[in-house]
Short mmCIF file of C-alpha atoms in Angstrom, two decimals:
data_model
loop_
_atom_site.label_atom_id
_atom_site.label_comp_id
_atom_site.label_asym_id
_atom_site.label_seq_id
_atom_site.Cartn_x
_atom_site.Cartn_y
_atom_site.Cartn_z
CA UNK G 1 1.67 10.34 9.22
CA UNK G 2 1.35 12.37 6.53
CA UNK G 3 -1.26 14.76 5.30
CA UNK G 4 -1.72 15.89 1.63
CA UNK G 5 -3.66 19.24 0.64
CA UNK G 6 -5.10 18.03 -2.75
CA UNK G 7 -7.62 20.16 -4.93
CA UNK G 8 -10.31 18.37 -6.52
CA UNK G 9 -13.08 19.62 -9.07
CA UNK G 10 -16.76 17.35 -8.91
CA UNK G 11 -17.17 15.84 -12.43
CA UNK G 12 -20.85 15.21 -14.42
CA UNK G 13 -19.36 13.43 -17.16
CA UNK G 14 -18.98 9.61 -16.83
CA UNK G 15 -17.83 6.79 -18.88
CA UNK G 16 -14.25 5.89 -21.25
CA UNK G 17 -14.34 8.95 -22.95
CA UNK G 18 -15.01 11.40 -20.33
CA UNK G 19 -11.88 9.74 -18.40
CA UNK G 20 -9.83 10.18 -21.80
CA UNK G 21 -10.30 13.64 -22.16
CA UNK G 22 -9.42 13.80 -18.38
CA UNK G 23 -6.28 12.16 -18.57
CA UNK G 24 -5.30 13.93 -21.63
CA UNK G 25 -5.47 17.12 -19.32
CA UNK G 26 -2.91 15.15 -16.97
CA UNK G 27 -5.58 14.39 -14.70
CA UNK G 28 -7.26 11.40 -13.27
CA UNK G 29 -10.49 10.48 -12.25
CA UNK G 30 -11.94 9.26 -8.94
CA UNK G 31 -14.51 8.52 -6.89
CA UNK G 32 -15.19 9.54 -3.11
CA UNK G 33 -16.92 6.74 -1.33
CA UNK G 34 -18.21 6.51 2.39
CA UNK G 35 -20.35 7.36 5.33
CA UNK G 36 -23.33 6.29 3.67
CA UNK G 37 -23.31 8.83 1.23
CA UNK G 38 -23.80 9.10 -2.32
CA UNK G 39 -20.00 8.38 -4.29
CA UNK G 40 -19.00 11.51 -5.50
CA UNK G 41 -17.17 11.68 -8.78
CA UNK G 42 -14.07 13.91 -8.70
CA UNK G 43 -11.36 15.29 -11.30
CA UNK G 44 -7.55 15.15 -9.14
CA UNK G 45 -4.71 16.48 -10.78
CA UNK G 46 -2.31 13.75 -11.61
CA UNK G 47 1.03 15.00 -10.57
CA UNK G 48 0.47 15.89 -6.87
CA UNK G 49 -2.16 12.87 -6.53
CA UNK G 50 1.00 10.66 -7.97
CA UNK G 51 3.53 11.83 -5.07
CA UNK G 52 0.69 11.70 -2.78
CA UNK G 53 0.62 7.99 -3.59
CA UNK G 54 3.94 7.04 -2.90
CA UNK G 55 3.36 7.38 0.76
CA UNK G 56 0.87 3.94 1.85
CA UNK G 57 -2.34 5.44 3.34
CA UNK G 58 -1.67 8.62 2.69
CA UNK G 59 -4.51 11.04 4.25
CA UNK G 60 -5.36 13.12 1.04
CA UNK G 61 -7.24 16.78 2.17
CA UNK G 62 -9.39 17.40 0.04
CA UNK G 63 -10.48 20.70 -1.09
CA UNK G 64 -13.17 20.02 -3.11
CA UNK G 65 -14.77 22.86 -5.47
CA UNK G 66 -13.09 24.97 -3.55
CA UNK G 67 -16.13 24.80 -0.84
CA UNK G 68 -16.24 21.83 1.10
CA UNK G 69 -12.86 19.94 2.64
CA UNK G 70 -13.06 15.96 3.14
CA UNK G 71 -10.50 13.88 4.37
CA UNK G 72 -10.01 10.43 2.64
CA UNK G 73 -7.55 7.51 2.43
CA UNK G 74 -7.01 5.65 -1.04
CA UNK G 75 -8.99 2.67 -1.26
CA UNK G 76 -7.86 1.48 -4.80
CA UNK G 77 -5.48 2.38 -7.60
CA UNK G 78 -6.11 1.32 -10.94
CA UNK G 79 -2.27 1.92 -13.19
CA UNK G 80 -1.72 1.76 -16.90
CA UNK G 81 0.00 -1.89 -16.77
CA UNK G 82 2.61 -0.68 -19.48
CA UNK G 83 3.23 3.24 -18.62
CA UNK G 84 2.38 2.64 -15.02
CA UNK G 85 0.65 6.22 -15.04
CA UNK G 86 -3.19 6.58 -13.00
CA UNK G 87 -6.31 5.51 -14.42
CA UNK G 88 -8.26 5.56 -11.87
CA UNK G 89 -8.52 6.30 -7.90
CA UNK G 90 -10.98 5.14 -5.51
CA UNK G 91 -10.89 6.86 -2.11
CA UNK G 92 -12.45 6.31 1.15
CA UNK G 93 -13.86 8.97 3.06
CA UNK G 94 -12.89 9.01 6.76
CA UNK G 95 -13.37 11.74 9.78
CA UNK G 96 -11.01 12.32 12.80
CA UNK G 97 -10.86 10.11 15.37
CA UNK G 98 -12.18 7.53 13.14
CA UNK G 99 -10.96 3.90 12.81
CA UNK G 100 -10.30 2.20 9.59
CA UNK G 101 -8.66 -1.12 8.71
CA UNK G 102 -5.95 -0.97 6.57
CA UNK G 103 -2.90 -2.84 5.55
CA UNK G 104 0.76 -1.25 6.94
CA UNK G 105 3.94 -2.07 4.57
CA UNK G 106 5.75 -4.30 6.48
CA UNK G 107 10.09 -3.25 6.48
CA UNK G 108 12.98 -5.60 7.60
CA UNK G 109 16.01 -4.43 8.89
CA UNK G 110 19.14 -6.55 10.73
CA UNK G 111 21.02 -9.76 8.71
CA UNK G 112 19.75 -13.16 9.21
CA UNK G 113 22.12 -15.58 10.20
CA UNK G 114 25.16 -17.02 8.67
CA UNK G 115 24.17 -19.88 6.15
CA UNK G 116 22.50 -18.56 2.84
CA UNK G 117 19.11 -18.78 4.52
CA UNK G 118 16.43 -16.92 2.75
CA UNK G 119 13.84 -14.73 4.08
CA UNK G 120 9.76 -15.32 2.73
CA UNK G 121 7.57 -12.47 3.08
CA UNK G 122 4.31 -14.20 4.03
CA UNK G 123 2.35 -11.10 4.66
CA UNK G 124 4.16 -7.89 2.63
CA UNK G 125 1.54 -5.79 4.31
CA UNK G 126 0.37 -6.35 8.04
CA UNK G 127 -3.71 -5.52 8.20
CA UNK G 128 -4.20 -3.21 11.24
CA UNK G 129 -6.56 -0.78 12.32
CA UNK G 130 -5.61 2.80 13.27
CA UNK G 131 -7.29 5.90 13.93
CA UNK G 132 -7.59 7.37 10.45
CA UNK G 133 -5.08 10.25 10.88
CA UNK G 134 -2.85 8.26 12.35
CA UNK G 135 -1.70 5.36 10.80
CA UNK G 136 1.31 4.45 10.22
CA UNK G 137 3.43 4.59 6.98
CA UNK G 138 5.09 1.15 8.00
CA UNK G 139 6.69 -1.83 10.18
CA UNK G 140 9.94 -2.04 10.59
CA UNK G 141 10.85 -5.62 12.17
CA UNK G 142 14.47 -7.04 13.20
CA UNK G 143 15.33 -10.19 11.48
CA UNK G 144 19.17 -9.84 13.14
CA UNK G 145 20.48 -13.64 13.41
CA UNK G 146 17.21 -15.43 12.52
CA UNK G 147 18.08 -18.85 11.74
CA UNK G 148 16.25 -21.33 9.34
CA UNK G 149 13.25 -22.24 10.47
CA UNK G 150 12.51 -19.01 12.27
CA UNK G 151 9.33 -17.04 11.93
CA UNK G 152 7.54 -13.72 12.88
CA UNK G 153 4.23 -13.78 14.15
CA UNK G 154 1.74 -10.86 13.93
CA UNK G 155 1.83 -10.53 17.87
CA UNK G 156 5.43 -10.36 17.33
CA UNK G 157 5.72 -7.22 15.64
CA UNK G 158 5.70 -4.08 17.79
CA UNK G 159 2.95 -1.55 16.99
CA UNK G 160 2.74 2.43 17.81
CA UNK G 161 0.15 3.42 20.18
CA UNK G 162 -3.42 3.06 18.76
CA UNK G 163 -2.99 0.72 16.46
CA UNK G 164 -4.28 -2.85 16.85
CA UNK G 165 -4.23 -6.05 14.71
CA UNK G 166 -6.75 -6.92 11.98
CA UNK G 167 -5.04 -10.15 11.71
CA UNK G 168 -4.94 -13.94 13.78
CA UNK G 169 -2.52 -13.00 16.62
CA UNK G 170 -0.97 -16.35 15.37
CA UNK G 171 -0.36 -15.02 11.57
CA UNK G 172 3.17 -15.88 10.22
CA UNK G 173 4.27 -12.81 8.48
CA UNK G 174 7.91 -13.56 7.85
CA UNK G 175 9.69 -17.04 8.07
CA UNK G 176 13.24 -18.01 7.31
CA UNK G 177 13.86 -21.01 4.95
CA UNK G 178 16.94 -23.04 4.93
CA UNK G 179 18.81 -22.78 1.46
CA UNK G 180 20.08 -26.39 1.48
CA UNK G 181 18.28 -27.43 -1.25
CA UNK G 182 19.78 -24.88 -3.77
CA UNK G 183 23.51 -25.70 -2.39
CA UNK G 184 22.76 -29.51 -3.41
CA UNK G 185 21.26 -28.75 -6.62
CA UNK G 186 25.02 -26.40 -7.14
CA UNK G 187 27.01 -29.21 -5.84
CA UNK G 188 25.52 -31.82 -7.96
CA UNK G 189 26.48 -29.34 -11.23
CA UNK G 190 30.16 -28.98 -10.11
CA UNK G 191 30.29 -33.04 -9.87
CA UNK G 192 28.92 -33.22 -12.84
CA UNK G 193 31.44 -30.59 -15.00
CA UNK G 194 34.27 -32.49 -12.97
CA UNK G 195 33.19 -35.82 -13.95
CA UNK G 196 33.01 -34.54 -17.71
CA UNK G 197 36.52 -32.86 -17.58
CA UNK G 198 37.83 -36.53 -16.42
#
């Protein structure tokens, strides 16, 4: 996985206004939590921390004050629900060789088959745990020729070394639906328009 050098500057000032001022410097607040120690309230810049982001469970280095380096993982992400830019990042402090629990992306690749089936996402992220720097950025299953009526378990997924379910073995995460009852509802509308035409 991926590993993200970030610099990060402690903060003293706390509350709506503090945060304003910086954002306005295209920055965003957070707070390091974890190990039993006290949160510590950090400045990130926004930019980098935004690409950083893009990745799931990204491991974010930390170079903090330019003394001490943490590693963490992002715990929560609070967005601007218009602009969709940061307003906030919680992160979780973790060590190598650690375990966390933490939910993997979950990818399909392969074409169900033939009939207009659809596919349901039950689980859009599979909860796992992994040794902190190594968790993986996602699951790709095969849903090649699934018919209706089909589903993936948990235990059905394959996952890399390390990395164990945080989940009922017996979890559906994906299940194929038939798509009958949108092909009635279509053919009843064409009977209809044809019986109006007459």
């Amino acid at each position: 996985m991926s590993e993200v050098k970030l610099t990060a500057e402690t903060r003293t000032e706390f509350g709506k206004g503090a945060a304003r001022r910086i954002r306005r410097d295209s920055k965003v607040p957070g707070v390091l939590y974890g190990h039993g120690s006290e949160p510590l309230h950090l400045t990130l810049p926004g930019h980098e921390l935004l690409l950083a982001l893009r990745t799931p469970n990204v491991l974010i280095s930390l170079d903090i004050d330019g003394k001490t380096n943490e590693l963490a993982i992002p715990k929560a992400v609070q967005r601007d629900p218009l602009k969709g830019f940061l307003e906030h990042v919680d992160l979780l402090l973790v060590k190598r060789g650690e375990k966390v629990t933490v939910e993997v992306p979950v990818h399909t690749e392969g074409e169900l088959a033939p009939g207009g089936n659809l596919l349901e996402h039950v689980l859009n992220a599979l909860p796992v745990e992994a040794e902190a720097t190594h968790i993986p950025e996602a699951l790709t299953v095969s849903v090649e020729g699934l018919e209706a009526g089909a589903s993936v378990l948990a235990k059905d997924i394959a996952l890399p070394n390390g990395v164990v379910l945080a989940v009922e073995e017996d979890a559906v995460v994906l299940q194929v639906l038939q798509a009958q009852a949108e092909e009635a509802a279509e053919g009843e509308g064409a009977e209809a328009a044809e019986g109006t035409e007459a």
